[in-house]
Amino acid sequence: MRTSAPTARLTTLDLFAGCGGLTRGFLDEGSFSTVGAVEVDTAAAATFAANFDPRGEHTFAGDIADFRSVPDVDVVIGGPPCQGFSALGKRDPADARNQLWRHFVRVVRESDAAMFVFENVDRFAKTPEFELLRRAASEDGELADFRTQVFRLNAADFGVPQKRVRTIIVGSRIGPVAQPAPTHGKAPADGRGTWTSLRQAFMQGPVVLEPDVREEWLPESSIVFGGQEVPGAFKLRDLHITRHYDLTSQIRYAHIAPGQGRFNLPEELQYPCWRRHTKGAGDVLGRLRWDEPAVTIRTEFFRPEKGRFLHPQWQNGGVQVNRALTHAEAAVVQGFDERHVWCGSKAEIARQIGNAVPPSLARAVAQVVAQRLLVV
Ligand SMILES: C[S@@+](CC[C@H](N)C(=O)[O-])C[C@H]1O[C@@H](n2cnc3c(N)ncnc32)[C@H](O)[C@@H]1O
């Protein structure tokens, strides 16, 4: 399989691949091609294949525990779900929660990779699982010839219109990599531009997404992947549709200005259960701001009650937009463009979008990894 720039000389294998945000960034860097992916969720695996593996022959759509034909690669990349790890000290190999951990390490070893890139949530660096990974890549661990470096990176610093802080662990048995260098900052400095705002992303970027959208279903179309029919493959613009909101919800959203949330609702519009809870997540029913990057996009961005996901346009020239981000807007906030296509139901695609590594962030990591691999 060759899905890559013509200059690509290095290979990646993507574990827990989701829709392939990490792979997209590595391919965009230009030095890499992908030899495949492992992903248990059929819709996500179909999305990966539709983008990077058109015949679907190198996308293993199953549990990593069953992935046996491990190819040789230069770099294993992957972002396992954090809740899949075991508690520190529990070394019981029969504990199901140990499986993801053990298999990531196993595949790195069996692939003969020179390096690995492991992505996870910000707080991962404070978990027992992080210690387990470090222990594996230490003198008496299973990856004894690897050494690890830990980077805490904010996607906004790499041009993504979103504040999303992630822990990136680079494991290497050929020497350290440089710290990925931010291209953007909160304020301009040292040749860096300022963070990309939502206005720039939606209205001035390569994909202009007008706020005025239709209430609609996804188009009727499906592909066959792994012998199963999966909805898709949808273009980014197919995903720029909204769901139905009842009138009361719309009235609630109309009261919330950019930067505000549920605490700004008048008493009579509070949900009864909220009246008793005057503290807690201020982001609930939050409205985004046009001139800032978005907050971290999660898998339920299409539900305003799940976070700060209301569209930023509010009372501009009398026009209000009283809905959550569309799937297309959320994908753009994650840094995807029109090259990427999507498979699955709306909920499945939302999960893929919310779980993804923004490609520009992945690309910055790919750059330092390629620099190390290409000098050896
Ligand atoms: C955080 S997401 C990965 C996102 C991906 N790195 C990207 O950039 O798009 C984690 C993925 O691991 C998958 N997963 C969970 N358990 C798995 C298992 N046992 N084997 C293979 N994939 C698994 C989930 O379905 C999910 O898509």
Coordinates of C-alpha atoms and ligand atoms in Angstrom, one line a residue:
M1 CA 0.0 0.0 0.0
R2 CA 1.3 3.5 -0.8
T3 CA -0.7 6.4 0.4
S4 CA 1.9 9.1 0.7
A5 CA 3.8 11.9 -0.9
P6 CA 6.2 10.8 -3.6
T7 CA 9.1 11.8 -1.3
A8 CA 8.0 9.3 1.4
R9 CA 10.8 7.0 2.5
L10 CA 9.6 6.1 6.0
T11 CA 6.6 4.0 7.2
T12 CA 4.0 4.2 9.9
L13 CA 1.6 1.7 11.4
D14 CA -1.4 3.4 13.2
L15 CA -2.8 1.5 16.3
F16 CA -6.2 2.5 17.7
A17 CA -6.3 4.5 14.5
G18 CA -9.8 6.1 14.7
C19 CA -10.5 8.1 11.6
G20 CA -6.7 8.5 11.1
G21 CA -5.9 12.0 12.4
L22 CA -2.4 10.9 13.4
T23 CA -1.8 9.2 10.0
R24 CA -3.1 12.3 8.2
G25 CA -0.5 14.5 9.9
F26 CA 2.3 12.0 9.3
L27 CA 1.5 11.8 5.6
D28 CA 1.2 15.6 5.3
E29 CA 4.7 15.9 6.7
G30 CA 5.9 14.3 3.5
S31 CA 8.4 11.7 4.6
F32 CA 6.0 9.0 5.5
S33 CA 3.7 6.4 4.0
T34 CA 1.3 4.3 5.9
V35 CA 1.4 0.5 5.9
G36 CA -1.9 0.2 7.7
A37 CA -3.9 0.5 10.8
V38 CA -5.7 -1.4 13.7
E39 CA -9.1 -0.2 14.8
V40 CA -11.8 -2.1 16.5
D41 CA -14.7 0.2 15.6
T42 CA -16.0 -0.7 12.1
A43 CA -17.1 2.8 11.1
A44 CA -13.8 4.3 12.2
A45 CA -11.9 1.6 10.4
A46 CA -13.9 2.2 7.3
T47 CA -13.1 5.9 7.5
F48 CA -9.4 5.1 7.8
A49 CA -9.6 2.8 4.8
A50 CA -11.6 5.3 2.7
N51 CA -8.9 7.9 3.2
F52 CA -5.7 5.9 3.2
D53 CA -6.3 2.3 2.1
P54 CA -8.8 2.2 -0.7
R55 CA -8.8 -1.6 -1.0
G56 CA -9.1 -2.0 2.7
E57 CA -6.5 -4.7 2.8
H58 CA -4.2 -3.1 5.4
T59 CA -6.8 -1.9 7.8
F60 CA -7.3 -4.5 10.5
A61 CA -10.9 -3.9 11.8
G62 CA -10.7 -5.7 15.0
D63 CA -9.4 -5.9 18.5
I64 CA -5.7 -5.2 18.8
A65 CA -5.4 -8.4 20.8
D66 CA -6.2 -10.4 17.6
F67 CA -3.7 -8.5 15.4
R68 CA -1.0 -10.9 14.6
S69 CA 0.5 -10.2 11.2
V70 CA 2.6 -7.2 12.4
P71 CA 4.5 -5.7 9.5
D72 CA 7.9 -4.1 9.8
V73 CA 7.7 -0.3 10.1
D74 CA 9.8 2.6 11.0
V75 CA 7.4 4.2 13.5
V76 CA 4.4 2.8 15.4
I77 CA 1.9 5.6 16.1
G78 CA -1.2 5.4 18.3
G79 CA -3.5 6.9 20.8
P80 CA -5.2 4.2 22.9
P81 CA -8.3 5.1 24.8
C82 CA -7.0 6.0 28.3
Q83 CA -9.7 4.2 30.2
G84 CA -8.4 1.0 28.7
F85 CA -5.3 0.8 30.9
S86 CA -4.9 -1.0 34.1
A87 CA -4.1 0.4 37.6
L88 CA -0.5 0.5 38.5
G89 CA 0.8 -2.5 40.3
K90 CA -1.9 -4.8 38.9
R91 CA 0.2 -7.0 36.8
D92 CA -2.4 -9.7 36.3
P93 CA -2.1 -10.5 32.6
A94 CA -5.7 -11.9 32.7
D95 CA -7.0 -8.5 33.7
A96 CA -8.9 -7.3 30.5
R97 CA -7.8 -3.7 31.2
N98 CA -4.2 -4.7 30.8
Q99 CA -4.7 -5.8 27.2
L100 CA -4.4 -2.5 25.4
W101 CA -1.3 -1.6 27.2
R102 CA 0.4 -5.0 26.6
H103 CA -0.6 -5.0 22.9
F104 CA 0.7 -1.5 22.1
V105 CA 4.1 -2.6 23.5
R106 CA 3.9 -6.0 21.8
V107 CA 3.3 -4.5 18.4
V108 CA 6.1 -1.9 18.8
R109 CA 8.4 -4.9 19.6
E110 CA 7.2 -7.2 16.8
S111 CA 7.2 -4.4 14.2
D112 CA 10.9 -3.8 14.8
A113 CA 10.1 -0.1 14.8
A114 CA 12.9 2.4 15.6
M115 CA 10.5 4.8 17.2
F116 CA 7.0 5.0 18.5
V117 CA 4.6 8.0 19.0
F118 CA 2.0 7.6 21.7
E119 CA -0.7 10.3 22.0
N120 CA -3.1 10.7 24.9
V121 CA -5.0 13.2 27.0
D122 CA -3.2 15.9 29.0
R123 CA -3.7 14.2 32.3
F124 CA -2.2 11.0 31.0
A125 CA 1.2 12.1 32.2
K126 CA -0.1 11.9 35.8
T127 CA -1.5 8.4 35.6
P128 CA -0.1 5.1 36.7
E129 CA -0.4 4.0 33.1
F130 CA 2.1 6.6 32.0
E131 CA 4.6 5.1 34.5
L132 CA 3.9 1.6 33.0
L133 CA 4.8 2.9 29.6
R134 CA 8.0 4.5 30.9
R135 CA 8.9 1.4 32.7
A136 CA 8.5 -0.7 29.6
A137 CA 10.9 1.6 27.8
S138 CA 13.6 1.4 30.5
E139 CA 16.6 -0.9 31.0
D140 CA 14.7 -3.9 32.4
G141 CA 11.5 -3.4 30.4
E142 CA 10.1 -5.0 27.3
L143 CA 11.3 -2.2 25.2
A144 CA 14.7 -2.0 26.9
D145 CA 16.5 -0.3 24.0
F146 CA 14.0 2.5 23.8
R147 CA 14.2 5.8 25.6
T148 CA 11.2 8.1 26.0
Q149 CA 10.6 11.9 25.8
V150 CA 7.4 13.5 26.9
F151 CA 5.9 16.6 25.3
R152 CA 2.9 18.5 26.4
L153 CA 1.5 20.2 23.3
N154 CA -1.4 22.5 22.6
A155 CA -2.9 22.1 19.2
A156 CA -3.6 25.8 19.0
D157 CA 0.2 26.4 19.0
F158 CA 0.3 24.5 15.7
G159 CA -2.3 26.5 13.9
V160 CA -5.4 24.5 14.9
P161 CA -8.4 26.6 15.8
Q162 CA -8.8 24.8 19.1
K163 CA -7.2 24.7 22.5
R164 CA -6.5 21.0 22.9
V165 CA -3.6 20.0 25.1
R166 CA -2.2 16.5 24.6
T167 CA 0.6 14.4 26.0
I168 CA 2.8 13.0 23.3
I169 CA 5.4 10.4 24.2
V170 CA 8.1 9.7 21.7
G171 CA 9.9 6.4 22.2
S172 CA 13.2 6.0 20.3
R173 CA 16.0 3.5 20.1
I174 CA 18.0 5.7 17.8
G175 CA 18.4 8.9 19.9
P176 CA 16.3 11.8 21.0
V177 CA 14.1 14.1 18.9
A178 CA 13.9 17.9 19.1
Q179 CA 11.0 19.5 20.9
P180 CA 8.3 20.3 18.2
A181 CA 8.4 24.0 17.6
P182 CA 5.2 26.0 17.9
T183 CA 4.2 27.9 14.7
H184 CA 1.5 30.0 16.6
G185 CA 1.0 31.5 20.0
K186 CA -1.5 33.4 22.0
A187 CA 0.3 36.6 21.0
P188 CA 2.6 36.9 18.0
A189 CA 6.3 36.5 18.8
D190 CA 9.5 35.3 17.2
G191 CA 8.0 34.9 13.8
R192 CA 5.0 33.0 15.1
G193 CA 1.5 34.0 14.1
T194 CA -1.4 34.3 16.6
W195 CA -3.7 31.4 17.3
T196 CA -6.2 30.7 14.6
S197 CA -9.7 32.0 15.6
L198 CA -13.0 30.4 14.8
R199 CA -13.8 33.3 12.5
Q200 CA -10.6 32.6 10.5
A201 CA -11.3 28.9 10.4
F202 CA -15.0 29.1 9.3
M203 CA -15.1 32.3 7.3
Q204 CA -11.6 32.9 5.9
G205 CA -10.0 29.4 5.7
P206 CA -9.9 27.0 2.8
V207 CA -13.3 25.6 3.8
V208 CA -15.9 28.4 4.3
L209 CA -18.8 27.2 6.4
E210 CA -21.7 29.6 6.4
P211 CA -23.6 29.6 9.7
D212 CA -27.0 29.1 7.9
V213 CA -27.5 25.4 7.6
R214 CA -30.4 23.0 6.9
E215 CA -32.0 20.5 9.2
E216 CA -31.3 17.4 7.4
W217 CA -30.2 13.7 7.4
L218 CA -26.9 12.5 5.9
P219 CA -27.2 11.6 2.2
E220 CA -28.3 8.0 1.4
S221 CA -25.0 6.3 0.5
S222 CA -23.0 3.4 1.7
I223 CA -19.8 1.6 1.1
V224 CA -18.8 -2.0 1.7
F225 CA -16.0 -2.4 4.1
G226 CA -14.8 -5.8 5.5
G227 CA -17.9 -7.4 4.0
Q228 CA -20.2 -5.0 5.9
E229 CA -22.3 -2.1 4.6
V230 CA -21.2 1.2 6.3
P231 CA -22.8 4.6 5.7
G232 CA -20.5 6.9 3.7
A233 CA -18.1 7.9 2.4
F234 CA -19.3 11.5 3.2
K235 CA -17.6 14.6 2.1
L236 CA -17.0 17.4 4.7
R237 CA -19.8 19.4 3.2
D238 CA -22.2 16.6 3.5
L239 CA -21.7 16.9 7.3
H240 CA -22.6 20.6 7.4
I241 CA -26.2 20.0 8.5
T242 CA -28.0 20.4 11.7
R243 CA -30.4 18.4 13.8
H244 CA -33.8 19.5 15.0
Y245 CA -33.9 21.6 18.2
D246 CA -37.2 22.2 19.9
L247 CA -38.4 25.7 20.5
T248 CA -37.6 25.8 24.2
S249 CA -34.0 24.8 23.5
Q250 CA -33.7 27.5 20.9
I251 CA -35.0 30.1 23.3
R252 CA -32.5 29.0 25.9
Y253 CA -29.6 29.2 23.4
A254 CA -30.7 32.6 22.3
H255 CA -30.1 33.9 25.9
I256 CA -26.5 32.8 25.9
A257 CA -23.9 35.3 24.5
P258 CA -20.4 34.3 23.4
G259 CA -18.4 33.2 26.4
Q260 CA -21.5 32.7 28.5
G261 CA -23.1 29.4 29.6
R262 CA -26.0 27.9 31.5
F263 CA -25.4 30.2 34.6
N264 CA -26.5 33.1 32.4
L265 CA -30.0 31.7 31.8
P266 CA -32.9 33.4 33.5
E267 CA -34.4 31.4 36.3
E268 CA -37.5 30.3 34.3
L269 CA -35.3 28.8 31.6
Q270 CA -33.1 26.7 33.9
Y271 CA -33.7 23.0 33.7
P272 CA -35.3 22.0 37.0
C273 CA -32.4 19.7 37.9
W274 CA -30.0 22.7 37.4
R275 CA -31.7 25.0 39.9
R276 CA -30.3 22.8 42.7
H277 CA -26.8 22.9 41.3
T278 CA -25.5 26.4 41.2
K279 CA -21.9 25.3 40.9
G280 CA -20.2 22.9 38.5
A281 CA -19.3 22.9 34.8
G282 CA -19.7 26.5 33.6
D283 CA -19.1 25.3 30.0
V284 CA -22.5 23.5 29.9
L285 CA -24.6 25.2 27.2
G286 CA -21.6 27.5 26.5
R287 CA -21.3 29.6 23.5
L288 CA -18.0 29.8 21.6
R289 CA -16.3 33.1 20.7
W290 CA -15.6 34.1 17.1
D291 CA -12.2 35.6 17.8
E292 CA -10.6 32.8 19.8
P293 CA -9.8 29.2 19.1
A294 CA -12.6 26.8 20.3
V295 CA -12.3 24.8 23.5
T296 CA -11.4 21.1 23.3
I297 CA -13.9 19.3 21.0
R298 CA -15.2 16.1 22.5
T299 CA -17.2 13.3 21.0
E300 CA -20.6 14.8 21.9
F301 CA -20.0 18.3 20.5
F302 CA -23.4 18.1 18.8
R303 CA -25.1 18.4 22.2
P304 CA -25.0 21.9 23.7
E305 CA -25.7 20.5 27.1
K306 CA -22.3 18.7 27.0
G307 CA -20.0 21.7 26.8
R308 CA -19.1 24.9 25.1
F309 CA -20.3 23.9 21.7
L310 CA -22.9 26.6 20.7
H311 CA -22.0 28.3 17.4
P312 CA -20.2 31.6 18.0
Q313 CA -22.6 33.8 16.0
W314 CA -25.0 35.6 18.3
Q315 CA -27.1 38.7 17.5
N316 CA -24.8 39.8 14.6
G317 CA -26.9 42.1 12.4
G318 CA -30.0 40.5 14.1
V319 CA -29.0 37.0 13.0
Q320 CA -28.7 34.4 15.8
V321 CA -27.4 30.9 15.3
N322 CA -29.0 28.8 18.0
R323 CA -27.4 25.4 17.5
A324 CA -24.3 23.4 18.4
L325 CA -21.5 23.1 15.9
T326 CA -22.2 20.9 12.9
H327 CA -20.1 17.9 12.3
A328 CA -18.3 19.7 9.4
E329 CA -17.5 22.7 11.7
A330 CA -16.2 20.3 14.4
A331 CA -14.0 18.6 11.8
V332 CA -12.6 21.9 10.7
V333 CA -12.0 22.9 14.4
Q334 CA -10.0 19.6 14.6
G335 CA -8.1 20.8 11.5
F336 CA -9.5 18.5 8.9
D337 CA -10.0 19.8 5.4
E338 CA -12.0 18.6 2.4
R339 CA -9.6 15.8 1.5
H340 CA -10.8 13.8 4.5
V341 CA -14.0 11.6 4.0
W342 CA -16.1 10.1 6.7
C343 CA -18.0 6.8 7.2
G344 CA -20.6 5.8 9.8
S345 CA -23.7 7.2 11.4
K346 CA -23.7 10.8 12.7
A347 CA -23.0 9.6 16.2
E348 CA -20.1 7.4 15.0
I349 CA -18.6 10.2 12.9
A350 CA -18.9 12.5 15.9
R351 CA -16.9 10.0 17.9
Q352 CA -14.2 9.8 15.3
I353 CA -14.0 13.6 15.0
G354 CA -13.9 14.2 18.8
N355 CA -11.3 11.5 19.4
A356 CA -8.9 12.5 16.6
V357 CA -5.5 14.0 16.8
P358 CA -5.5 17.3 14.9
P359 CA -3.4 16.6 11.8
S360 CA -1.3 19.8 12.1
L361 CA -0.3 18.7 15.6
A362 CA 0.6 15.2 14.3
R363 CA 2.5 16.8 11.5
A364 CA 4.7 18.8 13.9
V365 CA 5.5 15.6 15.7
A366 CA 6.2 13.8 12.4
Q367 CA 8.6 16.5 11.5
V368 CA 10.9 15.9 14.5
V369 CA 10.5 12.1 14.2
A370 CA 11.5 12.3 10.5
Q371 CA 14.5 14.5 11.3
R372 CA 15.8 11.8 13.7
L373 CA 15.1 8.9 11.4
L374 CA 16.6 10.5 8.3
V375 CA 19.9 11.4 9.9
V376 CA 20.6 7.8 11.1
Ligands
LIG1 C1 -8.5 8.2 20.9 S1 -9.1 7.2 19.6 C2 -7.8 7.4 18.4 C3 -7.8 8.5 17.5 C4 -6.8 8.5 16.5 N1 -5.4 8.5 17.0 C5 -6.9 9.7 15.5 O1 -6.0 10.5 15.4 O2 -7.9 9.8 14.8 C6 -8.9 5.6 20.2 C7 -9.5 4.5 19.3 O3 -9.1 3.2 19.8 C8 -10.1 2.3 19.4 N2 -10.0 1.1 20.2 C9 -10.4 0.9 21.5 N3 -10.1 -0.3 21.9 C10 -9.5 -1.0 20.9 C11 -9.0 -2.3 20.8 N4 -9.1 -3.2 21.7 N5 -8.4 -2.6 19.6 C12 -8.3 -1.7 18.6 N6 -8.8 -0.4 18.6 C13 -9.4 -0.1 19.8 C14 -11.4 3.1 19.5 O4 -12.4 2.5 18.8 C15 -11.0 4.5 19.1 O5 -11.3 4.7 17.8

